[in-house]
Short mmCIF file of C-alpha atoms and ligand atoms in Angstrom, two decimals:
data_model
loop_
_atom_site.label_atom_id
_atom_site.label_comp_id
_atom_site.label_asym_id
_atom_site.label_seq_id
_atom_site.Cartn_x
_atom_site.Cartn_y
_atom_site.Cartn_z
CA MET A 231 173.82 -297.26 -43.28
CA ILE A 232 173.40 -293.68 -43.30
CA VAL A 233 176.78 -292.42 -42.80
CA ALA A 234 177.92 -295.47 -45.11
CA GLU A 235 176.14 -293.20 -47.99
CA THR A 236 176.87 -290.10 -46.54
CA ALA A 237 180.46 -291.72 -46.41
CA ASP A 238 180.15 -291.84 -49.53
CA LYS A 239 178.45 -288.94 -51.09
CA ILE A 240 181.71 -287.02 -49.33
CA LYS A 241 184.59 -289.17 -50.48
CA ARG A 242 182.56 -289.61 -54.63
CA MET A 243 181.76 -284.88 -53.88
CA GLU A 244 178.79 -285.58 -55.03
CA ILE A 245 178.13 -282.91 -50.89
CA ARG A 246 180.57 -281.15 -52.09
CA GLY A 247 182.11 -277.25 -50.60
CA ALA A 248 183.14 -277.16 -46.80
CA GLY A 249 180.13 -276.19 -44.23
CA ARG A 250 177.34 -279.03 -46.76
CA ILE A 251 180.56 -281.51 -46.44
CA ALA A 252 180.56 -280.10 -42.39
CA ARG A 253 176.05 -280.05 -42.04
CA ALA A 254 175.66 -283.33 -43.34
CA ALA A 255 177.96 -285.09 -41.32
CA ALA A 256 176.25 -283.54 -38.93
CA GLU A 257 172.56 -284.62 -39.92
CA ALA A 258 174.00 -288.47 -40.30
CA LEU A 259 175.65 -288.64 -36.93
CA ARG A 260 172.13 -287.30 -35.68
CA ASP A 261 170.29 -290.52 -37.54
CA HIS A 262 172.88 -293.06 -36.47
CA ALA A 263 171.86 -291.97 -33.46
CA LEU A 264 168.41 -291.82 -34.17
CA ALA A 265 168.78 -295.44 -35.33
CA ASP A 266 170.79 -296.73 -32.67
CA ARG A 267 168.87 -299.67 -30.45
CA ALA A 268 172.04 -299.70 -28.29
CA THR A 269 170.84 -300.02 -24.64
CA THR A 270 173.85 -298.86 -22.87
CA SER A 271 175.76 -296.04 -22.81
CA GLU A 272 179.81 -297.70 -23.44
CA ALA A 273 177.90 -299.28 -26.88
CA PHE A 274 175.97 -296.41 -27.64
CA ARG A 275 179.44 -294.19 -27.32
CA HIS A 276 181.02 -297.82 -29.36
CA ASP A 277 178.40 -297.24 -32.26
CA MET A 278 178.58 -293.82 -32.57
CA GLU A 279 182.93 -293.62 -32.51
CA LEU A 280 182.79 -296.00 -35.52
CA ALA A 281 180.55 -293.56 -37.31
CA ALA A 282 182.53 -290.69 -36.03
CA SER A 283 185.61 -292.37 -37.51
CA THR A 284 184.21 -292.85 -41.46
CA LEU A 285 182.80 -290.81 -41.80
CA LEU A 286 186.68 -288.08 -40.76
CA ARG A 287 187.74 -290.74 -43.37
CA THR A 288 186.07 -289.05 -46.26
CA ARG A 289 188.29 -285.82 -46.54
CA PRO A 290 190.99 -284.90 -45.56
CA THR A 291 191.42 -281.22 -46.18
CA ALA A 292 188.08 -280.19 -44.73
CA VAL A 293 188.30 -279.07 -40.97
CA SER A 294 184.81 -277.76 -41.29
CA LEU A 295 184.10 -281.81 -41.19
CA PRO A 296 186.34 -283.17 -38.48
CA ASN A 297 185.07 -279.41 -35.68
CA ALA A 298 181.63 -280.34 -37.13
CA VAL A 299 182.56 -284.51 -35.65
CA HIS A 300 183.54 -282.96 -32.65
CA MET A 301 181.29 -281.04 -31.68
CA VAL A 302 178.15 -282.96 -32.56
CA MET A 303 179.88 -285.81 -30.88
CA ALA A 304 180.66 -284.06 -28.09
CA GLY A 305 176.41 -284.47 -27.38
CA ILE A 306 177.45 -287.73 -25.40
CA GLU A 307 180.03 -286.31 -22.80
CA ARG A 308 178.67 -286.73 -19.27
CA ALA A 309 175.77 -288.85 -20.40
CA LYS A 310 174.80 -291.99 -18.31
CA THR A 311 172.00 -293.56 -20.42
CA ALA A 312 171.43 -294.40 -24.37
CA ASP A 313 169.63 -292.63 -24.33
CA GLU A 314 171.06 -289.00 -22.30
CA ALA A 315 173.54 -290.02 -24.69
CA LYS A 316 171.23 -290.78 -27.84
CA ALA A 317 169.79 -286.67 -27.25
CA GLY A 318 173.14 -284.91 -26.37
CA ILE A 319 173.79 -285.91 -30.02
CA VAL A 320 170.69 -284.59 -31.60
CA SER A 321 170.48 -281.80 -29.87
CA ARG A 322 174.57 -280.84 -30.73
CA ALA A 323 173.42 -282.18 -34.28
CA ASP A 324 170.65 -279.40 -34.27
CA GLU A 325 172.55 -276.71 -33.30
CA PHE A 326 174.77 -277.65 -34.88
CA VAL A 327 173.08 -277.31 -38.52
CA ARG A 328 171.34 -273.97 -37.75
CA SER A 329 174.70 -272.40 -35.95
CA SER A 330 176.38 -273.15 -39.00
CA GLN A 331 173.31 -271.60 -42.13
CA HIS A 332 173.24 -268.46 -39.36
CA ALA A 333 176.91 -268.41 -39.60
CA VAL A 334 176.88 -268.46 -43.51
CA GLU A 335 173.86 -265.16 -43.04
CA GLN A 336 175.95 -263.27 -41.02
CA ILE A 337 178.68 -263.41 -43.32
CA ALA A 338 176.63 -262.50 -46.29
CA VAL A 339 176.16 -259.37 -43.97
CA PHE A 340 179.84 -259.00 -43.09
CA GLY A 341 181.09 -259.50 -46.11
CA SER A 342 179.05 -257.74 -47.80
CA ARG A 343 179.79 -254.91 -46.15
CA HIS A 344 182.78 -254.89 -48.12
CA ILE A 345 181.99 -254.56 -51.72
CA ARG A 346 181.24 -251.40 -52.85
CA ASP A 347 178.45 -250.22 -55.15
CA GLY A 348 180.56 -250.70 -58.96
CA ASP A 349 183.38 -253.82 -58.44
CA THR A 350 184.23 -256.02 -60.12
CA ILE A 351 184.38 -259.61 -58.49
CA LEU A 352 186.27 -262.17 -59.11
CA THR A 353 185.75 -265.81 -57.71
CA HIS A 354 187.11 -268.87 -57.66
CA CYS A 355 185.87 -272.78 -57.25
CA ASN A 356 182.31 -272.55 -55.75
CA SER A 357 182.07 -271.69 -51.74
CA GLU A 358 179.10 -270.60 -50.34
CA ALA A 359 180.08 -268.70 -47.95
CA ALA A 360 181.72 -266.59 -50.83
CA LEU A 361 178.30 -265.94 -53.09
CA SER A 362 176.66 -265.12 -50.30
CA CYS A 363 178.15 -262.25 -49.81
CA ILE A 364 178.68 -261.43 -53.42
CA ILE A 365 174.20 -261.83 -53.82
CA ALA A 366 174.19 -259.88 -50.19
CA ALA A 367 175.80 -256.78 -52.20
CA HIS A 368 173.84 -257.46 -55.00
CA ARG A 369 170.44 -257.84 -53.09
CA GLU A 370 171.39 -254.44 -51.14
CA GLY A 371 171.57 -252.33 -54.62
CA LYS A 372 175.08 -252.62 -55.57
CA GLU A 373 175.95 -252.19 -59.08
CA ILE A 374 178.51 -255.64 -59.24
CA GLU A 375 180.32 -257.62 -61.63
CA VAL A 376 181.98 -260.89 -61.43
CA PHE A 377 184.70 -262.93 -62.85
CA ALA A 378 184.06 -266.87 -62.59
CA THR A 379 186.63 -269.11 -62.69
CA GLU A 380 186.49 -272.96 -64.62
CA VAL A 381 187.36 -274.98 -61.54
CA ARG A 382 189.31 -278.00 -64.24
CA PRO A 383 189.09 -280.60 -62.41
CA ARG A 384 185.91 -280.69 -61.15
CA ASN A 385 183.91 -277.73 -63.11
CA GLN A 386 182.64 -276.06 -59.61
CA GLY A 387 182.47 -273.14 -61.92
CA LEU A 388 179.04 -274.64 -63.34
CA VAL A 389 177.65 -274.14 -59.92
CA THR A 390 179.05 -270.53 -59.40
CA ILE A 391 177.33 -269.48 -62.06
CA ARG A 392 174.90 -270.96 -62.41
CA THR A 393 174.00 -269.71 -58.89
CA LEU A 394 175.17 -265.86 -60.14
CA ASN A 395 172.90 -266.11 -63.19
CA ASP A 396 169.81 -267.69 -61.43
CA ALA A 397 170.22 -263.89 -58.56
CA GLY A 398 170.71 -261.83 -61.97
CA ILE A 399 174.58 -261.07 -61.43
CA LYS A 400 176.27 -259.29 -64.48
CA THR A 401 179.37 -262.43 -64.98
CA ASN A 402 182.19 -263.66 -66.98
CA PHE A 403 182.96 -266.88 -66.80
CA ILE A 404 186.93 -267.87 -68.03
CA VAL A 405 189.57 -270.56 -67.67
CA ASP A 406 191.94 -270.84 -64.61
CA SER A 407 194.66 -269.57 -66.06
CA ALA A 408 192.80 -267.11 -67.33
CA VAL A 409 192.83 -265.42 -63.61
CA ARG A 410 195.62 -263.08 -64.56
CA SER A 411 194.82 -261.37 -67.82
CA PHE A 412 191.89 -260.51 -66.23
CA ILE A 413 192.76 -259.06 -62.88
CA HIS A 414 193.44 -255.80 -63.34
CA ASP A 415 189.96 -255.84 -64.34
CA VAL A 416 188.85 -256.67 -60.83
CA ASP A 417 188.79 -255.14 -58.16
CA LEU A 418 188.61 -256.82 -55.67
CA VAL A 419 189.17 -261.42 -55.16
CA VAL A 420 186.35 -263.44 -52.85
CA ILE A 421 186.75 -266.33 -51.95
CA GLY A 422 186.21 -268.92 -49.46
CA ALA A 423 188.32 -271.60 -47.44
CA ASP A 424 188.21 -275.55 -46.68
CA ALA A 425 190.51 -274.88 -43.39
CA VAL A 426 192.03 -272.21 -41.77
CA THR A 427 195.42 -271.92 -40.11
CA VAL A 428 196.87 -270.12 -36.38
CA ASN A 429 198.86 -268.61 -38.49
CA GLY A 430 195.67 -267.41 -41.33
CA ALA A 431 197.27 -269.23 -44.15
CA VAL A 432 194.06 -270.19 -46.08
CA VAL A 433 193.34 -274.02 -47.77
CA ASN A 434 191.03 -274.13 -50.51
CA LYS A 435 190.59 -275.31 -53.86
CA ILE A 436 194.24 -276.06 -55.72
CA GLY A 437 195.02 -272.62 -58.18
CA THR A 438 193.13 -270.62 -55.17
CA SER A 439 197.11 -269.81 -54.08
CA GLN A 440 198.53 -268.26 -58.17
CA VAL A 441 195.11 -266.52 -57.88
CA ALA A 442 195.91 -265.10 -54.64
CA HIS A 443 199.41 -264.14 -56.37
CA ALA A 444 197.96 -262.45 -58.99
CA ALA A 445 195.48 -260.11 -57.26
CA VAL A 446 199.39 -259.06 -54.38
CA GLU A 447 201.00 -258.20 -57.76
CA ALA A 448 198.06 -256.56 -59.02
CA ARG A 449 197.80 -254.18 -56.00
CA VAL A 450 193.95 -256.46 -56.14
CA ASN A 451 192.80 -256.98 -52.37
CA VAL A 452 191.33 -260.78 -50.91
CA MET A 453 188.64 -261.93 -49.31
CA VAL A 454 188.06 -264.99 -47.55
CA ALA A 455 184.47 -265.55 -46.35
CA ALA A 456 185.17 -268.26 -43.75
CA GLU A 457 182.74 -269.58 -40.36
CA THR A 458 184.86 -269.76 -37.90
CA TYR A 459 184.28 -274.12 -37.54
CA LYS A 460 186.76 -273.89 -40.49
CA PHE A 461 189.73 -272.70 -38.18
CA ALA A 462 191.76 -275.89 -37.45
CA PRO A 463 193.00 -275.95 -33.84
CA ARG A 464 195.70 -278.52 -34.62
CA THR A 465 197.61 -275.71 -36.27
CA THR A 466 198.23 -274.32 -33.20
CA LEU A 467 200.83 -277.30 -32.00
CA GLY A 468 202.43 -277.13 -35.98
CA GLU A 469 200.57 -279.61 -37.23
CA LEU A 470 200.10 -278.78 -41.60
CA ILE A 471 196.80 -279.58 -42.62
CA GLU A 472 196.77 -282.51 -44.96
CA ILE A 473 196.44 -281.09 -48.71
CA GLU A 474 193.82 -284.66 -50.38
CA GLU A 475 195.25 -285.88 -53.06
CA ARG A 476 192.44 -286.92 -55.78
CA SER A 477 192.16 -289.51 -58.39
CA GLY A 478 194.43 -288.95 -62.18
CA SER A 479 191.39 -289.87 -63.57
CA GLU A 480 189.07 -287.20 -63.03
CA VAL A 481 191.99 -285.02 -64.44
CA LEU A 482 192.42 -287.21 -67.26
CA PRO A 483 190.78 -291.00 -68.26
CA ASP A 484 191.79 -293.58 -68.16
CA GLU A 485 192.26 -294.70 -71.94
CA ILE A 486 193.95 -292.22 -72.75
CA ALA A 487 197.22 -291.98 -69.18
CA LYS A 488 197.53 -296.26 -69.74
CA THR A 489 197.98 -295.09 -73.58
CA LEU A 490 200.86 -292.58 -71.58
CA PRO A 491 203.13 -294.93 -69.64
CA HIS A 492 205.95 -292.56 -68.76
CA VAL A 493 202.92 -289.50 -67.56
CA THR A 494 201.75 -290.03 -63.45
CA VAL A 495 198.99 -287.61 -63.59
CA ARG A 496 199.09 -285.46 -60.40
CA ASN A 497 195.26 -283.65 -59.04
CA PRO A 498 196.16 -282.24 -55.60
CA ALA A 499 192.48 -280.67 -54.65
CA PHE A 500 193.56 -278.06 -52.48
CA ASP A 501 196.88 -275.44 -52.22
CA VAL A 502 197.38 -272.91 -49.10
CA THR A 503 197.42 -269.13 -49.49
CA PRO A 504 200.17 -267.28 -46.98
CA ALA A 505 198.48 -265.16 -44.94
CA GLU A 506 200.87 -262.18 -46.36
CA TYR A 507 198.15 -262.27 -49.52
CA ILE A 508 194.66 -262.08 -48.17
CA ASP A 509 193.36 -259.29 -46.58
CA LEU A 510 190.67 -259.68 -44.41
CA ILE A 511 188.92 -263.01 -43.49
CA VAL A 512 184.54 -262.42 -43.06
CA THR A 513 183.82 -265.41 -40.38
CA GLU A 514 180.28 -264.52 -38.27
CA LYS A 515 182.20 -262.99 -35.85
CA GLY A 516 183.26 -260.02 -37.64
CA ALA A 517 186.18 -259.63 -39.83
CA ILE A 518 189.70 -260.14 -38.80
CA PRO A 519 192.57 -259.34 -40.54
CA PRO A 520 194.23 -262.82 -41.54
CA GLN A 521 197.22 -262.47 -38.82
CA MET A 522 194.44 -262.96 -35.92
CA ALA A 523 192.86 -265.99 -37.05
CA TYR A 524 194.53 -267.56 -34.06
CA VAL A 525 192.31 -265.11 -31.35
CA ILE A 526 189.72 -267.59 -32.98
CA ILE A 527 190.79 -269.97 -32.15
CA ARG A 528 191.46 -269.23 -28.90
CA ASP A 529 188.08 -267.78 -27.94
CA TYR A 530 185.59 -269.94 -29.97
CA LEU A 531 187.09 -273.78 -30.53
CA GLY A 532 189.61 -273.40 -27.93
CA TRP A 533 192.93 -274.01 -27.62
CA GLU A 534 192.95 -278.00 -27.36
CA ILE A 535 193.09 -280.65 -28.99
CA GLY A 536 193.04 -283.82 -29.74
CA GLU A 537 189.26 -285.60 -28.19
CA PHE A 538 186.06 -285.31 -29.51
CA SER A 539 185.73 -282.40 -27.02
CA ALA A 540 188.47 -280.79 -28.23
CA VAL A 541 186.73 -277.86 -30.55
CA LEU A 542 183.72 -276.30 -27.77
CA GLY A 543 186.57 -274.52 -26.19
CA THR A 544 184.40 -271.19 -24.74
CA GLY A 545 180.95 -271.94 -26.21
CA GLY A 546 181.37 -270.71 -29.66
CA PHE A 547 178.91 -272.09 -32.02
CA SER A 548 175.84 -270.71 -29.81
CA GLY A 549 174.49 -269.12 -33.60
CA ALA A 550 176.42 -265.57 -32.89
P1 RI2 B 1350 181.67 -273.40 -49.12
C1 RI2 B 1350 185.18 -276.00 -51.74
O1 RI2 B 1350 185.55 -277.63 -51.87
C2 RI2 B 1350 185.83 -275.41 -51.82
O2 RI2 B 1350 187.61 -275.20 -52.19
C3 RI2 B 1350 185.31 -274.08 -51.61
O3 RI2 B 1350 185.89 -272.70 -51.74
C4 RI2 B 1350 185.24 -274.53 -49.82
O4 RI2 B 1350 185.12 -275.55 -49.94
C5 RI2 B 1350 184.50 -273.47 -49.46
O5 RI2 B 1350 183.35 -273.80 -49.64
P2 RI2 B 1350 185.25 -279.02 -52.84
O6 RI2 B 1350 184.41 -278.71 -51.89
O7 RI2 B 1350 182.16 -274.45 -47.48
O8 RI2 B 1350 184.50 -278.40 -53.66
O9 RI2 B 1350 182.42 -272.33 -48.06
O10 RI2 B 1350 187.34 -279.93 -53.60
O11 RI2 B 1350 181.21 -273.87 -49.13
#
């Protein structure tokens, strides 16, 4: 029930943003474990695996989701009784939520160092991690101004401008197609990530690659803010990140679409920005050039893939 509700909210994007999705999934698994009545560790594991797969099916692109689920599910390993397994899930989930929140705070500290007094920043979509850097720079007394895009079709830009406004940051709100018109007024692009591949490509909200392309052409630096659990261990074997394609009705109302039988609405939610378009990825462990993404995967997530223990690696989720 708890898991089904959370899964539904994630699917409908009532809960959205890669970090928030991951924390909501960890919390749902914890609450599911606490409510579970299984008396053997096998039965408990079975219930939890069903819950985990319900959550994993919600949104395919944000790697934070499987990484969080796998990390929490590793709490079952080595448990001999249902109670031990339950305790394992609860402590792993709490640890994940704590370290995820701490990661955003740490990213703000590292990321704001790359924002200079007087900078004009462009951001796309609504990223908690990216905004944390911008808000930290503002709180440090740096005079900054932001361009925020609208982000069709779900208009996450509205959430971004409200947050920036509430922080007292001077903000310009522009349609997505105006990025190239304003890029020469911009000193730095700061964006989030839904996934980072082993070769440093960043999967983020649709339109990000156009923003980065315009920035590279105008010699404007691009900084990505991404927690280590957004890095994708599976890509070490060349697996591509699946790009979620959402309903066309998010772009064009059904009443209009049905009058246009020859028109198909395409609505990919994310795109891929190659590493060459990115100058820096700021994680809670420090800032790296995108070409060093493999180090994060090796040192903090582990190379192994597939099983529920896959992302534990060398224990990099200790909260930094
Ligand atoms: P944080 C969002 O996806 C955006 O693409 C955003 O850039 C990214 O997650 C990271 O957000 P969506 O859920 O985790 O809006 O930094 O599709 O908040």
